[in-house]
mmCIF file of C-alpha atoms in Angstrom:
data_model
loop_
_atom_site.group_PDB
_atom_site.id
_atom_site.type_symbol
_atom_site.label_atom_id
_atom_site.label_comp_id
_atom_site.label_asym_id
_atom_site.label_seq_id
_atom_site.Cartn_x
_atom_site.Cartn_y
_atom_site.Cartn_z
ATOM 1 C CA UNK A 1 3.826 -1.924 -7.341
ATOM 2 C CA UNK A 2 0.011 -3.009 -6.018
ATOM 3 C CA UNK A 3 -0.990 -1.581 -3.525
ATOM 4 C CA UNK A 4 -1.189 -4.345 -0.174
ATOM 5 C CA UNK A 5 -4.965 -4.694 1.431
ATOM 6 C CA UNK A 6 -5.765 -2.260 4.011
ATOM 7 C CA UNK A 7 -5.469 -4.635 6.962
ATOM 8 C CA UNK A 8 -1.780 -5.428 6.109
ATOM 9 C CA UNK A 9 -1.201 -1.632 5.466
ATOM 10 C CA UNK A 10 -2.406 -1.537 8.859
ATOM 11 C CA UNK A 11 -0.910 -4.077 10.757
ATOM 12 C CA UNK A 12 2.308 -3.767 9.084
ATOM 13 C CA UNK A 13 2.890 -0.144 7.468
ATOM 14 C CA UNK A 14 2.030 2.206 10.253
ATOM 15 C CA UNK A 15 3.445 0.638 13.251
ATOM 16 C CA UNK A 16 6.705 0.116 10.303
ATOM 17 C CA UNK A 17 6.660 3.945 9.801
ATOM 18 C CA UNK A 18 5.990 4.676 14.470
ATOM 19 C CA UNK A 19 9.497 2.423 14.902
ATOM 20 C CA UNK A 20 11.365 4.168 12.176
ATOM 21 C CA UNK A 21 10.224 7.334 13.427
ATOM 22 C CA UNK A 22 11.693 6.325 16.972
ATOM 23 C CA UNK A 23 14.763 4.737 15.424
ATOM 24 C CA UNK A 24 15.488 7.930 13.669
ATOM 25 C CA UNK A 25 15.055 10.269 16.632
ATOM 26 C CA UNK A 26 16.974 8.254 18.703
ATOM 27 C CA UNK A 27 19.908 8.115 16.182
ATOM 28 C CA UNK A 28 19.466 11.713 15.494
ATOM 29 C CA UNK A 29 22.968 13.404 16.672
ATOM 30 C CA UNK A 30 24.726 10.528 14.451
ATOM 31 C CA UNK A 31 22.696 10.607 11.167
ATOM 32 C CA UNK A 32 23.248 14.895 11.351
ATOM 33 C CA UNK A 33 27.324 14.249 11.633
ATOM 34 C CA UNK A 34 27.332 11.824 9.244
ATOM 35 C CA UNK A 35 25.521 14.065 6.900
ATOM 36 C CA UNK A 36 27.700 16.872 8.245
ATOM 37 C CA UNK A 37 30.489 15.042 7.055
ATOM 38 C CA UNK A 38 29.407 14.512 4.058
ATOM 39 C CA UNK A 39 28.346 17.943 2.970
ATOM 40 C CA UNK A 40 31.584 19.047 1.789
ATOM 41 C CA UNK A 41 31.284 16.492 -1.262
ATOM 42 C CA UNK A 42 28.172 18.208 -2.355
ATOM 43 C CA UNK A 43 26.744 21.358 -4.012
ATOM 44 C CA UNK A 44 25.239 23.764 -1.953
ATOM 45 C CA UNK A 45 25.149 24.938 1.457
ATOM 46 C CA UNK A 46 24.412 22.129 4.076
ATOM 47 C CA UNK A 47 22.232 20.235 1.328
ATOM 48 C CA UNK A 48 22.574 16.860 2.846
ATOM 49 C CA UNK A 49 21.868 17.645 6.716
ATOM 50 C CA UNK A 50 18.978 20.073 5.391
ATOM 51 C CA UNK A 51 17.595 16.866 3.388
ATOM 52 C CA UNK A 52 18.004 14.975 6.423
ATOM 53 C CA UNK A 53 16.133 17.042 8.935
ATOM 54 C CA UNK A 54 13.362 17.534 6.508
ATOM 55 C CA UNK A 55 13.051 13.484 6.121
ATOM 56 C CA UNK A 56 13.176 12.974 9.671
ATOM 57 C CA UNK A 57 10.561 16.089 10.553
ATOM 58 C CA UNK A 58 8.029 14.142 7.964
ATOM 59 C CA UNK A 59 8.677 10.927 9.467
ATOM 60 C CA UNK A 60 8.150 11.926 13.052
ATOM 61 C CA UNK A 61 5.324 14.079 11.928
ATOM 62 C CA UNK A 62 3.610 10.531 10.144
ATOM 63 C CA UNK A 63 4.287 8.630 13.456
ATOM 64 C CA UNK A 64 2.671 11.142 15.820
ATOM 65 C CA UNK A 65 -0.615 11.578 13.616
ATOM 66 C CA UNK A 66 -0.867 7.866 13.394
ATOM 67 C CA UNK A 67 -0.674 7.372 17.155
ATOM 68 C CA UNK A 68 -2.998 10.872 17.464
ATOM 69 C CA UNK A 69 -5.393 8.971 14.754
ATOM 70 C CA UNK A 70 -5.004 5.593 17.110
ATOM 71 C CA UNK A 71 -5.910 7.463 19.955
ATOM 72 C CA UNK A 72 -8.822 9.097 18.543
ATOM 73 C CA UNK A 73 -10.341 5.275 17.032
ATOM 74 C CA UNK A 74 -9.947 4.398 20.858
ATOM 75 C CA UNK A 75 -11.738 7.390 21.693
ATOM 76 C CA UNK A 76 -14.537 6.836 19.378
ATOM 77 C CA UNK A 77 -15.102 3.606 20.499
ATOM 78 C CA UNK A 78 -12.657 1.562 18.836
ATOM 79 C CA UNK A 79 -14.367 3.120 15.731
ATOM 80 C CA UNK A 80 -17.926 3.395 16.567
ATOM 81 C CA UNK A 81 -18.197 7.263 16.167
ATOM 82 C CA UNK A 82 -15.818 7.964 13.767
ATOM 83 C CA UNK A 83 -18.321 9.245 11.073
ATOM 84 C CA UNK A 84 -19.996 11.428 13.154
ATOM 85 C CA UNK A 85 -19.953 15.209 12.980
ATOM 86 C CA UNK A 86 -17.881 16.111 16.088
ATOM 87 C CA UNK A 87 -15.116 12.873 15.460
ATOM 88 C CA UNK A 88 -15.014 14.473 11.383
ATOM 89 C CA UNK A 89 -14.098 17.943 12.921
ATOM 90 C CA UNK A 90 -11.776 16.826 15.446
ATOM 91 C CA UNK A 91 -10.025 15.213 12.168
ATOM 92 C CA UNK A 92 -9.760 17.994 9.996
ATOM 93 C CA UNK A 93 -7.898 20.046 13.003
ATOM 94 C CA UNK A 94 -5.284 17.250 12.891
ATOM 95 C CA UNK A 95 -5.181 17.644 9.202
ATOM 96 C CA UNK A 96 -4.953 21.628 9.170
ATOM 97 C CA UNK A 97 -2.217 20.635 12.771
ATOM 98 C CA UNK A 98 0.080 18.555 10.709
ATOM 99 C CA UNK A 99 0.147 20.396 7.154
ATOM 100 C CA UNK A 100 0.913 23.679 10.014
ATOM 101 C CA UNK A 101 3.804 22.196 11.427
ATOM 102 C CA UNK A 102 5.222 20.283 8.338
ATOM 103 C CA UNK A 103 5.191 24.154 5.970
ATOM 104 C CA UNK A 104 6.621 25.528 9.084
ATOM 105 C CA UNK A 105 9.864 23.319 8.386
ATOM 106 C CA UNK A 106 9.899 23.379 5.120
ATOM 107 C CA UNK A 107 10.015 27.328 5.143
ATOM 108 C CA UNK A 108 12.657 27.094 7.727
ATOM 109 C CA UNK A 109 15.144 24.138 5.958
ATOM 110 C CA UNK A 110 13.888 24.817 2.546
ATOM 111 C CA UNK A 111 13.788 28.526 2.547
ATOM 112 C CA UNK A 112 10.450 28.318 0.760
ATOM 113 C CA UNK A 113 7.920 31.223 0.760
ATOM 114 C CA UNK A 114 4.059 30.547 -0.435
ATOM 115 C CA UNK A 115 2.048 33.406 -1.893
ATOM 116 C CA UNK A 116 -1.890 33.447 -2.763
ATOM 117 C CA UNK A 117 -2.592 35.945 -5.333
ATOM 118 C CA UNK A 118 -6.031 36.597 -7.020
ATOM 119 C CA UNK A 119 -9.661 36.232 -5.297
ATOM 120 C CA UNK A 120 -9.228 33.549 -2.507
ATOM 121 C CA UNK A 121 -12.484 31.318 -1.477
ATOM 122 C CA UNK A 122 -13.408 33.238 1.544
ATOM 123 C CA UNK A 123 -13.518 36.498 -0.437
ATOM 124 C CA UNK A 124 -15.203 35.394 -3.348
ATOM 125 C CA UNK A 125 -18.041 32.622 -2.205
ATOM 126 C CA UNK A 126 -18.360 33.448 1.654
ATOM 127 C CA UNK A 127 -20.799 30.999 3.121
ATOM 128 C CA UNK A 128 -20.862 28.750 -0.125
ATOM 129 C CA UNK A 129 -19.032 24.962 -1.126
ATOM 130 C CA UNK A 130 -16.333 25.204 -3.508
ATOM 131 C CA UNK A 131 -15.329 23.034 -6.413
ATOM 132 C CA UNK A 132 -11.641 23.403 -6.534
ATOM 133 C CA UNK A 133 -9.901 22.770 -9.405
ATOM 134 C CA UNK A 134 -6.069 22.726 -9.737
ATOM 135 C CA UNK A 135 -3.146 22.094 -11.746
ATOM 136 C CA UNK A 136 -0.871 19.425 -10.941
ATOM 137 C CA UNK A 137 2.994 19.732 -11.146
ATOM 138 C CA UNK A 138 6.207 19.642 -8.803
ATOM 139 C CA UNK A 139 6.386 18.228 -5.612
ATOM 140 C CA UNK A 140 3.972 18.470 -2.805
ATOM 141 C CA UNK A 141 2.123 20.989 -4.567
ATOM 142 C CA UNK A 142 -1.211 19.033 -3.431
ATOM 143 C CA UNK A 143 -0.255 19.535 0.280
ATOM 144 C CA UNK A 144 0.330 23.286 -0.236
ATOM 145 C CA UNK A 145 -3.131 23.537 -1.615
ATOM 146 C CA UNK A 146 -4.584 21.449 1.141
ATOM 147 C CA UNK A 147 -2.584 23.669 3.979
ATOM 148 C CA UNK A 148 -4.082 27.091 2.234
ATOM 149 C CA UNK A 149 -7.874 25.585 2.554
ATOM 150 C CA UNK A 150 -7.561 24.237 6.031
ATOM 151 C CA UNK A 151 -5.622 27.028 7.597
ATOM 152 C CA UNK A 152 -5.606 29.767 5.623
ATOM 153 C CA UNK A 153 -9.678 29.415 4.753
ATOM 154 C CA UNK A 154 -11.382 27.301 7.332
ATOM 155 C CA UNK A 155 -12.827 24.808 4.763
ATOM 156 C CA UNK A 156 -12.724 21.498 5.104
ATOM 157 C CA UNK A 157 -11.961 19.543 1.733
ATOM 158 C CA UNK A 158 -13.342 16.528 0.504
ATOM 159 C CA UNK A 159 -10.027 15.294 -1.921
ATOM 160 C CA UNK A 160 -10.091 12.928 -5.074
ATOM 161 C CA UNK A 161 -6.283 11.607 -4.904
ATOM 162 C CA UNK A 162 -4.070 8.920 -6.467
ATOM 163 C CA UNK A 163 -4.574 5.594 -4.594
ATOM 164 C CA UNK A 164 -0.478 5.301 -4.359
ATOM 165 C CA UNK A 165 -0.457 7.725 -1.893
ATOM 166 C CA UNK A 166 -2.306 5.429 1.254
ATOM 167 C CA UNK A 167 1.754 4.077 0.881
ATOM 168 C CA UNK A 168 1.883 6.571 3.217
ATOM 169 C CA UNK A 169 0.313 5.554 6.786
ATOM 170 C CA UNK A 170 -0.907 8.877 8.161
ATOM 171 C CA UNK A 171 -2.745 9.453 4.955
ATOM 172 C CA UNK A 172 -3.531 6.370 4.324
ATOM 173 C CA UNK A 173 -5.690 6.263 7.935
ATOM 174 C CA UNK A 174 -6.556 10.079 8.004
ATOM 175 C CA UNK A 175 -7.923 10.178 4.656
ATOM 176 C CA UNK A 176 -9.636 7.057 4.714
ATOM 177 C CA UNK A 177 -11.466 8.407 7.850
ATOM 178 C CA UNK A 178 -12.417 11.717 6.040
ATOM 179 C CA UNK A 179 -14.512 12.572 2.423
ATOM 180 C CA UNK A 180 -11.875 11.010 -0.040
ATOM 181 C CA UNK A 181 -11.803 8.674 -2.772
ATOM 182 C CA UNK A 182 -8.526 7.063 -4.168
ATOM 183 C CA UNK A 183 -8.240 6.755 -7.391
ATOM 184 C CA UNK A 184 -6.428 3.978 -8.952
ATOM 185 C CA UNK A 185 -4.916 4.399 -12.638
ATOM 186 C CA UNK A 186 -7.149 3.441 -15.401
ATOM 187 C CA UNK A 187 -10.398 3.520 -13.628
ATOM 188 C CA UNK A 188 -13.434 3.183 -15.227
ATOM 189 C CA UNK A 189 -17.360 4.660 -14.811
ATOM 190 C CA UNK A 190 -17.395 3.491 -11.608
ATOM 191 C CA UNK A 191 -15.025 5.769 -10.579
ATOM 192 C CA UNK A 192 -16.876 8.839 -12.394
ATOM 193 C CA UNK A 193 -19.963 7.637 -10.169
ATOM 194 C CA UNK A 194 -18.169 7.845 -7.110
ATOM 195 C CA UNK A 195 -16.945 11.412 -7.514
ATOM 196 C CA UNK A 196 -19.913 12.420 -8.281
ATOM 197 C CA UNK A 197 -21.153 10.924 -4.893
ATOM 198 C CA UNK A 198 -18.319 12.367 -3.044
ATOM 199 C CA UNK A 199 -19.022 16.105 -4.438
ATOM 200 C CA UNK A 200 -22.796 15.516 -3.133
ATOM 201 C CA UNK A 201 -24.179 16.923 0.026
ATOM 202 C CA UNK A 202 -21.255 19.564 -0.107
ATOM 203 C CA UNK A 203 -22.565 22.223 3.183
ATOM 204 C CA UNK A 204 -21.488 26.114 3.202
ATOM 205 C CA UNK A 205 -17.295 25.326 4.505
ATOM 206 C CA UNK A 206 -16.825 22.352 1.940
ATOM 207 C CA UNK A 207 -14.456 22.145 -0.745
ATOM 208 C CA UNK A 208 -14.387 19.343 -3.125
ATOM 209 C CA UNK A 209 -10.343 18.887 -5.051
ATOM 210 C CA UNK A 210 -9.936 17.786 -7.549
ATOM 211 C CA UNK A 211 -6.848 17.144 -10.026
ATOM 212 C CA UNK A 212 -8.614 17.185 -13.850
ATOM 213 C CA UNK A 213 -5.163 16.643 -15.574
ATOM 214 C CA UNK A 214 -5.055 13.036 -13.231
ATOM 215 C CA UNK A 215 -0.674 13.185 -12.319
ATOM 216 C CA UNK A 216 1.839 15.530 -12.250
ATOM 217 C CA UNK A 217 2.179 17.633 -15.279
ATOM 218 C CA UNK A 218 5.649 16.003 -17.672
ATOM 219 C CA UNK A 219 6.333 16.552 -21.092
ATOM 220 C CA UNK A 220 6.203 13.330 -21.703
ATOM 221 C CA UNK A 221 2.892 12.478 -20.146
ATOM 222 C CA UNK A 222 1.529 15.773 -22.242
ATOM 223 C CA UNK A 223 2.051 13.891 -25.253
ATOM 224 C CA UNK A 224 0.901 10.437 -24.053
ATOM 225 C CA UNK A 225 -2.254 12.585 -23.195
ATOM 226 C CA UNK A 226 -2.465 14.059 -26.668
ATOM 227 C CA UNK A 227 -1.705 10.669 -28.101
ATOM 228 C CA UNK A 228 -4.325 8.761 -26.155
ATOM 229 C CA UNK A 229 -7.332 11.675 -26.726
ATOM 230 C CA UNK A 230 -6.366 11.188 -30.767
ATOM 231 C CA UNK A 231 -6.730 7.446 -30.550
ATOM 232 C CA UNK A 232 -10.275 7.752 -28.808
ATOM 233 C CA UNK A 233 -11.365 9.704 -31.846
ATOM 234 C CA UNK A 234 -11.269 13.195 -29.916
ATOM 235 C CA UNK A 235 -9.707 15.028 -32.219
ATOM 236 C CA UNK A 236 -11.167 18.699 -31.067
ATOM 237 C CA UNK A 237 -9.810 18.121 -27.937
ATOM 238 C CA UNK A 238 -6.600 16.838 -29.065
ATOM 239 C CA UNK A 239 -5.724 19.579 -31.291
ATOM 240 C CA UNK A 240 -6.477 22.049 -28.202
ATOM 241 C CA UNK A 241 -4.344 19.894 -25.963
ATOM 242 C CA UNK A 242 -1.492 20.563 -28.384
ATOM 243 C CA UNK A 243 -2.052 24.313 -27.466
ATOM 244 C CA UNK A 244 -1.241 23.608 -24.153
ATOM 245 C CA UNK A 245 2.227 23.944 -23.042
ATOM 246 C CA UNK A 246 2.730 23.814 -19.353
ATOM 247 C CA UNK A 247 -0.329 21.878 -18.310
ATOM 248 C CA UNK A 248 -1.805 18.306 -19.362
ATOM 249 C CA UNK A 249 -4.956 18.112 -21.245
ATOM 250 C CA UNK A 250 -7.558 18.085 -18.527
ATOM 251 C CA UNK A 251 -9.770 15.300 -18.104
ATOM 252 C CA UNK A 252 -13.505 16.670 -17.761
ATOM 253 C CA UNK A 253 -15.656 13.381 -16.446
ATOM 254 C CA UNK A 254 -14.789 13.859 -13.095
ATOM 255 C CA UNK A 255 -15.155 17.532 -13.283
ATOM 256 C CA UNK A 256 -18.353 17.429 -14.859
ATOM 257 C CA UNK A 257 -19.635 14.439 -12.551
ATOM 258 C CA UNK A 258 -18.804 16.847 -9.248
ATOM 259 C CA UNK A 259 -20.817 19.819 -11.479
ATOM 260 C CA UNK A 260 -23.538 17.873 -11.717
ATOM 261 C CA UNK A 261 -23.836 17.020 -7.968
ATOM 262 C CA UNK A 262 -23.203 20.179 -6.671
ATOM 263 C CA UNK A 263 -25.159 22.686 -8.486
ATOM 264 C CA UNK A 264 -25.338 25.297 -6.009
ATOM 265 C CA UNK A 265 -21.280 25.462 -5.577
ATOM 266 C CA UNK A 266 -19.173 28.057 -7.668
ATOM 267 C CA UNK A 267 -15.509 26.589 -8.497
ATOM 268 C CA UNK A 268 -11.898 28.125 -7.921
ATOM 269 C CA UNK A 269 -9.521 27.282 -10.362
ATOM 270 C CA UNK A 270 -5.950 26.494 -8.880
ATOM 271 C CA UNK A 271 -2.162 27.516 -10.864
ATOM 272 C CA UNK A 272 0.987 27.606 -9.354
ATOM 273 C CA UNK A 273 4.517 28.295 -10.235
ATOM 274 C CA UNK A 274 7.433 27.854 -8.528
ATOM 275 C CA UNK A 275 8.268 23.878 -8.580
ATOM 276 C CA UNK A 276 7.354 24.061 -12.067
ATOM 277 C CA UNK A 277 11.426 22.780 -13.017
ATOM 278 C CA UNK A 278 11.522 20.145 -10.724
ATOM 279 C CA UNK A 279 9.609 17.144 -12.037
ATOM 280 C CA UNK A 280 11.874 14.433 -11.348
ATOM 281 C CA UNK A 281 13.602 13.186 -7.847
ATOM 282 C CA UNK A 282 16.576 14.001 -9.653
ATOM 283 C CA UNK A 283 15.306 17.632 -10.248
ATOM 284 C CA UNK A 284 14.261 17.896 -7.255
ATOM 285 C CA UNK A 285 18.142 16.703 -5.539
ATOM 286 C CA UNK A 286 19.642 19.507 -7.893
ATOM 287 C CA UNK A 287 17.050 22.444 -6.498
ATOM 288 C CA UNK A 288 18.032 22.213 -3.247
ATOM 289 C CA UNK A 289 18.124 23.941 -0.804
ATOM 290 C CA UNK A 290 14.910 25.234 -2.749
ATOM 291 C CA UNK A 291 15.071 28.867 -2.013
ATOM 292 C CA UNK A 292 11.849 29.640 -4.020
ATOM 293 C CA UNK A 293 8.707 31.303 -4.103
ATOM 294 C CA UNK A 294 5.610 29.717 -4.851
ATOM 295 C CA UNK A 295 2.688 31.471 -5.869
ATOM 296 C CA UNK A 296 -0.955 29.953 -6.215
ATOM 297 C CA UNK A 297 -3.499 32.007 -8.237
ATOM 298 C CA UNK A 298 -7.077 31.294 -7.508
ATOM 299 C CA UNK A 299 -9.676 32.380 -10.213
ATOM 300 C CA UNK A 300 -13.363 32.547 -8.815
ATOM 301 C CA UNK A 301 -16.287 31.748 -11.275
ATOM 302 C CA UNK A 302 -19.997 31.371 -9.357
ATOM 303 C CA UNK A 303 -22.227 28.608 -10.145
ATOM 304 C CA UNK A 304 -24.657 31.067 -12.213
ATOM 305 C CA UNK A 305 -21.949 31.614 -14.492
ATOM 306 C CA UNK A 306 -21.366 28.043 -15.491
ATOM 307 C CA UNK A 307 -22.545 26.252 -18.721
ATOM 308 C CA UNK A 308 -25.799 24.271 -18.417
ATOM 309 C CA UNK A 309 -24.714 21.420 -21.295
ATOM 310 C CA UNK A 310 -22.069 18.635 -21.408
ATOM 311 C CA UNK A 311 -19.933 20.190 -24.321
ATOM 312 C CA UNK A 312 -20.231 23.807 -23.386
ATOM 313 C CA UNK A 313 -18.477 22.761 -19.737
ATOM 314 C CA UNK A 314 -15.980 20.450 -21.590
ATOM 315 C CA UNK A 315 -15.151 23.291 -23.971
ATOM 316 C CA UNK A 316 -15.443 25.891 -20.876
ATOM 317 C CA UNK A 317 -12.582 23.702 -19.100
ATOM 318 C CA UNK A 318 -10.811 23.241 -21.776
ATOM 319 C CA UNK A 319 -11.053 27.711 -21.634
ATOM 320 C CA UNK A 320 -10.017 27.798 -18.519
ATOM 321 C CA UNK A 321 -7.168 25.144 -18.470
ATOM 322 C CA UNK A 322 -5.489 27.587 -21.777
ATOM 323 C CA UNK A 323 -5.878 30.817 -19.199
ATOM 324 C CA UNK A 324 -3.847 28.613 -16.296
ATOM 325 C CA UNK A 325 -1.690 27.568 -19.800
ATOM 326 C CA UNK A 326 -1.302 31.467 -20.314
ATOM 327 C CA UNK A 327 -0.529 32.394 -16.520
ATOM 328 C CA UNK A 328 1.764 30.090 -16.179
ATOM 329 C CA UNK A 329 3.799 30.806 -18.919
ATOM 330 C CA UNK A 330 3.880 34.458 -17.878
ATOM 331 C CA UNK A 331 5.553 33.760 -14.439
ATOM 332 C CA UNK A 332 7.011 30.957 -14.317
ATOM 333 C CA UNK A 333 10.655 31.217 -13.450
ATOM 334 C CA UNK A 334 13.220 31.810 -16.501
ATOM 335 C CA UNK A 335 16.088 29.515 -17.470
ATOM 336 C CA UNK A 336 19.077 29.714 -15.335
ATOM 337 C CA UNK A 337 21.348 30.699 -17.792
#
């Protein structure tokens, strides 16, 4: 479905999402029986109310930042000072405010734990911008690595992200006020060009995401990817993409774009396990309540350790994206048998 022009998302979309917030609230003790009541039809303990507060925390959560975010264009002077330094800041403390409140739910409903493990950005580049680098796969996994570099690190990210998600108002305004670009399927050089201008300027608490593999990690999208790098002619990469078994073939011209812009920055690689199994909504439905433990491992490399020349970093990620391959495969969950 197209996405609708920014002035209708506006005028129609946010103060859509502030009423059903309210309407929800208000109606609160009455959608909880009725999901009370219909618990007892369904597999696992309270799944259906627990689904139901966690809709209705993320919904209330969406209409307070966009009346926060309303108040703060008013403050700025209907706009005026949005750019500047202190109105940025004063943004990326709502950012790291909801992400705090929204994984304190989610640990609470979903019984959901979130480990780092390996050398985290403060320990490993103190004082320098980051190129982060992640996997993509399962749910939300994209707001769990936002909430670890906001709260847990003090950086402030500058995030290349699917254009689908301004469907949702409080991002939609909050990232469009921030260092983002939104990526719309089948872009072309243009878009390269503007991550590279995003990923330039980057000062000592930055840290530029981004997503190489470009959507959630499926099987079926693995071989699409394969499929599409043999039809370009790429067959190098395409056999190494077969090699890969958990992860999609990573696409380097973003990566190499941001490289390019931000010499002086080292990168952290991102993997995760731990919503690894639950790739559709469907998956998701028969996981809860989630009871899991996620684990991101960060890898450190600094910037005098990477490759000077085009193919040595395309071959380099292609490295790295078989040792997330590797990890992954080593701790992922097993098979309920």
């Amino acid at each position: 479905m197209p996405l609708p022009p920014r002035r209708l998302r506006r005028l129609v979309l946010a103060p859509a999402m502030v009423v059903l917030g309210v309407v929800l609230v208000t109606g609160l003790p009455i959608w909880l029986l009725l999901a009370a009541a219909l618990s007892p039809l369904v597999r696992g303990w309270l799944r259906v109310p627990r689904l139901l507060w966690l809709g209705v925390v993320y919904v209330v959560l969406d209409s307070a930042a966009l009346l926060l975010l309303l108040l703060l264009w008013i403050c700025s002077g209907f706009g005026w000072k949005l750019c500047t330094p202190g109105f940025q800041r004063v943004h990326y403390v709502c950012t790291g405010w909801f992400l705090r409140v929204l994984f304190w739910q989610v640990r609470w409903t979903m019984h959901l734990s979130i480990d780092i493990v390996g050398t985290d950005p403060d320990t490993a580049l103190p004082g320098r911008p980051e190129l982060v680098l992640s996997r993509h796969a399962g749910p939300g996994d994209s707001f769990i690595l936002i909430h670890a570099l906001v709260n847990w690190f003090q950086r402030e990210p500058r995030i290349v992200l699917k254009d689908s998600l301004q469907w949702d108002p409080a991002i939609d305004v909050l990232l469009n006020r921030l260092p983002s670009r939104f990526i719309a399927a089948g872009s072309g050089p243009e878009t390269i060009a503007q991550i590279g201008e995003l990923a330039t300027g980057l000062d000592a608490n930055d840290a530029f995401v981004i997503f190489p593999e470009g959507g959630n990690f499926t099987p079926g999208r693995r071989l699409r990817a394969i499929d599409r790098l043999r039809a370009k002619g790429m067959r190098r990469m395409a056999d190494r993409a077969e090699d890969l078994q958990h992860v999609l073939a990573p696409q380097p011209g973003g990566v190499l774009a941001a490289l390019d812009a931000a010499p002086d920055a080292g990168v952290i690689f991102v993997a995760h396990t731990g919503l690894d199994r639950m790739l559709t909504v469907a998956d998701v439905w028969r996981e809860l309540p989630m009871d899991k433990r996620i684990v991101m491992r960060f890898w450190s490399v600094p910037p005098e350790e990477i490759p000077a020349g085009r193919q040595e970093r395309i071959d380099w990620l292609y490295d790295w994206w078989a040792r997330i391959d590797d990890w992954i495969a080593e701790h992922r969950e097993p098979v309920a048998g």
